[in-house]
Amino acid sequence: MEGVDYLIDERKKAQFDVEAMKVAWAGSRETLEVSNRMAKLVANDPVFEKFTRPMLGRKELFKNTLRKAAHGWKLIVDLRLTVLCNHHCFHLTVQFLLISEEEAKWLRLYIDEPAYTDLHWGMFIPAIEGQGTEEQKKKWLPLAQKMKIIGCYAQTELGHGSNVQGLETTATFDPQADEFVIHSPTLTSSKWWPGGLGKASTHALVYARLIVGGEFHGVHGFIVQLRSLEDHSPLPGITVGDIGLKFGNGAYNTMDNGVLRFDHVRIPRNQMLMRVSQVTKEGKYMQSDVPRQLIYGTMVYVRQTIVADASKALSRAVCIATRYSAVRRQFGSRNGGPETQVIDYKTQQSRLFPLLASAYAFRFVGEWLKWLYTDVKQRLEANDFSTLPEAHACTAGLKSLTTTATADGIEECRKLCGGHGYLVSSGLPELFAVYIPACTYEGDNVVLLLQVARFLVKTVSELGYKQPVGTTAYMGRMAALMQNNCAVRTAEDWLNPGAIVEAFEVRAARMSVACGQRLAKFENPEEGFAELASDLVEASVAHCQLIVVSKFIEKLKQDIPGKGVKQSLEILCYVYALFLLHKHQGDFLAIGYLTPKQALLANDQLRTLYSKVRPNAIVLVDSFNYTDHYLGSILGRYDGNVYPKLYDAAWQDPLNDSDVADGFHQYVQPILKQKLHSAKL
Amino acid sequence: MEGVDYLSDERNKAQFDVDAMKVAWAGSREAFEVSDRIAKLVANDPAFEKFSRPMLGRKELFKSTLRKAAHAWKLIIDLRLSEEEATLLRHYIDEPAYTDLQWEMFIPAIEGQGTEEQKRKWLPLARKMQVIGCYAQTELGHGSNVQGLETTATFDPQSDAFVINSPTLTSSKWWPGGMGKVSTHGIVYARLILDGQFHGVHGFIVQLRNLENHSPVPGITVGDIGLKFGNGAYNTMDNGVLRFDHVRIPRNQMLMRVSQVTKEGKFVQSDVPRQLIYGTMVYVRQKIVANAFKALSRAVCIATRYSAVRRQFGSRNGGPETQVIDYKTQQSRLFPLLASAYAFRFVSEWLKWLYTDVKQRLEANDFSTLPEAHACTAGLKSLTTAATADGIEECRKLCGGHGYLVSSGLPELLAVYVPACTYEGDNVVMMLQVARFLVKTVSELGYKQPVGTTAYMRRVAALMQSNCTVKTAEDWLNPGAIVEAFESRSARMAVACAQRLTMFENPEEGFAELSADLVEVSLAHCQLIVVSKFIEKLQQQIHGNGVKQSLEVLCYVYALFLLHKHRGDFLATGYLTPKQASLANDQLRILYSKVRPNAIALVDSFNHTDHLLSSILGRYDGNVYPKLYEAAFKDPFNDSDVADGVHQYVQPILKQELQAAKL
């Protein structure tokens, strides 16, 4: 069976240049090349095998992850994928450096197994870079970058999640000893959840309430050593462990999310991160002139990476479901011929293709967010904070929109694979289980949409004297948006970027204005905000969907090389927009912008578009350029050779080691032989 | 900390008699008492402990399930439990096991499809568990389409035997529960071949394993299909793979109640009406709806209690933060699910009646209501299981980060529940069947009176014309207004689809092309059924101080939540104005405030034990955080301070000795 391509007929149907689409998806030829190289490096290295992962007990699983992390780091060192010493000595080869750091990131991505190193590189080091003084950076960054210490990011507590100001851990300054005393005053103040904290980290960035001279001075970050660098045992005063099993078989259980309590642990004063605020030797609390807005820059950065991860996770799920929908056949056999490919059913298409389109939409809005972050960073460096509130709201909203849609989309892809999607070997249960925390971490999705709503209501209320910027610029045309109605008369009229953008702008604008008006009726604005919260969330979703649609359309205005590539992306863009329009037709009808007839025409056009996606479906997911290793799915195999491989895989389950199961003689035989009473259960 | 009730303030707020609500939920005082007794029996028996389940390896896990099943069977015999009590016992043990298939599929299939002689032979063996059976229908390459199965049963008149064979890899039986490791017998569905001719798919009783040493009999290859979603979840079940290499069985092991093969190899249809199998489908699907409300109510109970325990933001002057359940965003996601649990409970009660009615009619050879009953149960199976699967995951998210811990109980509940969306008829395939029935009903309106849940279509002329008369938010608190809105929406959508279908030359092509829209029509019709049955329930007498009033609030929440969610339908059909839709939404917010004080008591009324919930977040006493903390340190992973593997794979990195390390 090896070497056969069961999807070759599907691939022949392609109406565009797949190689060019791969470049468009990757962002550039260079990115495609580096990611392709790293993907293959991982896929061909037996240490990174992951098929048996879900079958391992927790201890074995974790040990295996430690092994992979060590092997990954060894590769990075051996292949010089990243820098091992201070940035400054490499200032002449900045270009080289950037590419190299990117390679290491790709490597960790393709290993596809949450590990303590994610937090070390993704949170601990960036936090020191962002919040540490020059002196602190000089001391701690080389240690961390060489991995002489391993760090995590200890913010959330057992009783406290989103609300950082509610944290209970205290850091009390003792001027006598020039030290802070870190303490967990209650059970609910135990640090809870931080990845890498339970078993691996030697150090943590601990967020705690700063208390100086009996006065509370806000929540700040402190570098605290947790474990001995000699024998790795917890230091005196530290109670640390793993918080137990999480959703899924392997999934996030490869990570030692931890619990941590402090019993009056002392650290030197210079281990408080002091770039923004300082505590002097004398116990004086001071704010530096470094703008506090800088932390919003970090948030924008973190959230844009979350949006990028969303497009990766969703595209994996869509790739699996699309390939298997072409392999799987059901009903419709004529005269004993083969049954119909499931992908040819309109019900399948109407659930699958919008997710395919969403994967592309999120990819391009992620690309734009990367630009936005660069722009924000440059402005911050020039002390220009004017775009920050808009950028902050926009990234908060897009984080929420894309992660929710991705989590739901993965589960929908699992269902689209029928019964076999329930097998761990389909890859989808694990993908779902490992992905869903994204809806909660770095800002709960509903809390974030309420932040967006607050910003939108404020923008509307200030329209008289303040020009909205960036993704809210359309509100500058508010008068027109409140009046215009849709001009569409035929289904073809919907194939018009102008008509689409206008529809989404009008919907978002009118919903925001309506919310603003209803809020004005409350005496206490905060009470109104609480009372109308779920309507406000709907207004935010409308605004965020507009952003994704607009950025997809803007992308298509750029030059995209390759035969048929742009045309295929245009179809996906229309699918994404009209699918949303149909799903939320209640909004468009309620605000009076669309007539029921126009909504129906959009739906008719959507069906036509699905037929246009159909011949390209397989190559559109091939363009993600995922290796079978990365997909980790028998249903999503590139060659479509699903059933023989499912059959083979079944026999590898430990339960099949013997014909007669362990426990049979003890617990089943006595039943069959009607001797249950004398049996020892 | 023991003995403290952190939720007692919440319980004091209740505006209704909780014990009376428990009876209303259970269906009757008797039903309440028996289920309460069995629930406690299970909860207090250490053999049924399930906290450590997700931590076990697959072999240990399976062994522990076998032990529980044996212990349960012993209890059933020792305590002389009735069939109803035994079913409840298995439910409260809350662990999928081979016995589920033995009692719910293997035995009923023989009862329904076996001849009297076959029943005499096999039922006593099965009921004493001298044989253990499974239901082997689906194949590796074939799910919903039974006619596409590939396994063959070829009659050999010489030896008066059938030869069961798996001609291809994709014909391997795949998925049947209990088949991989336990079952000694299977009811195998296969293509009957007589003298080279195909005569449809039939069921055959085939022995799989030797009754002496349990090894597979010659010609049988059997095993487990491997890991499924979740840590424990359905991995306690040996869903199996099975191949036949020309396995011979006597002729009398074909289930012959409906069709027979004679000794001479002649195929004969008996006069037993084939519609009988639809009766079984109605039975199975009403059970699935009952399981839906049980699963959803568990999830809602956990999320509601933890939403009252959990606090976030809103602290004033250093006081406690706000209970999460007081946020409108939390209420607008949680309370519709609470209302759905009750709605599904009552529609399930009605379905149970429907099945009794269908059975009586079948026995009297009255098939007139069967198509309607069949469509109705198919649709409700789809609606309730889809809403429950989504609802469990929504409850998990409503618990914030801690919902991701297995000890919250929600990941396992989701993982064990989701197959319900696929088995016994994929949910989308079900909705298309409903749509076919609705379109047919509409097209026959001129000469055939629609019955049962489609009776409203008789008034289609009025429903197409009259528009909603609601003028204030209060006007929505009117069962008549609600039912009319749902009837109009459903009727208008069905008629519109039927009209569009007539534009296609080939009706099947039209059906395929418009299938996604047809699914939306079916959903509208099924939501109408659930809403109507909830309202009908409230027209009956319901005892207890404040009970009916609280249920009325939930009924309105359910209906208006759906109306808001699908307002596109109501607006597009022209029945509602945007203003009226907005009034419904205003009323919904008011209703949430009315649910709020009763929320905890409403989930207490499910009478779920802490054992059944198996959720630290959903504990009755609300003592969440100390117990979460304790549980973490009970994880075997915390046996030692320094994790296994640190010396081998972390120390060399820290000490910068990676090059010399053996990885």
PDB file of C-alpha atoms in Angstrom, chain B residues 22 72 92 100 127 207 290 333 345 508 530:
ATOM      1  CA  LYS B  22     -37.212  17.059  43.012  1.00  0.00           C
ATOM      2  CA  ALA B  72     -22.824  -4.561  40.148  1.00  0.00           C
ATOM      3  CA  TYR B  92     -25.260   5.731  38.625  1.00  0.00           C
ATOM      4  CA  ASP B 100     -24.669  -1.687  28.715  1.00  0.00           C
ATOM      5  CA  ARG B 127     -30.358 -12.861  31.064  1.00  0.00           C
ATOM      6  CA  GLN B 207     -20.204 -16.972  18.750  1.00  0.00           C
ATOM      7  CA  ALA B 290     -33.382  10.983  28.420  1.00  0.00           C
ATOM      8  CA  ARG B 333     -24.818  31.755  28.893  1.00  0.00           C
ATOM      9  CA  ARG B 345     -36.445  16.619  30.881  1.00  0.00           C
ATOM     10  CA  GLU B 508     -33.503  14.699  -5.310  1.00  0.00           C
ATOM     11  CA  VAL B 530     -39.628  21.242  22.783  1.00  0.00           C
TER      12      VAL B 530
END
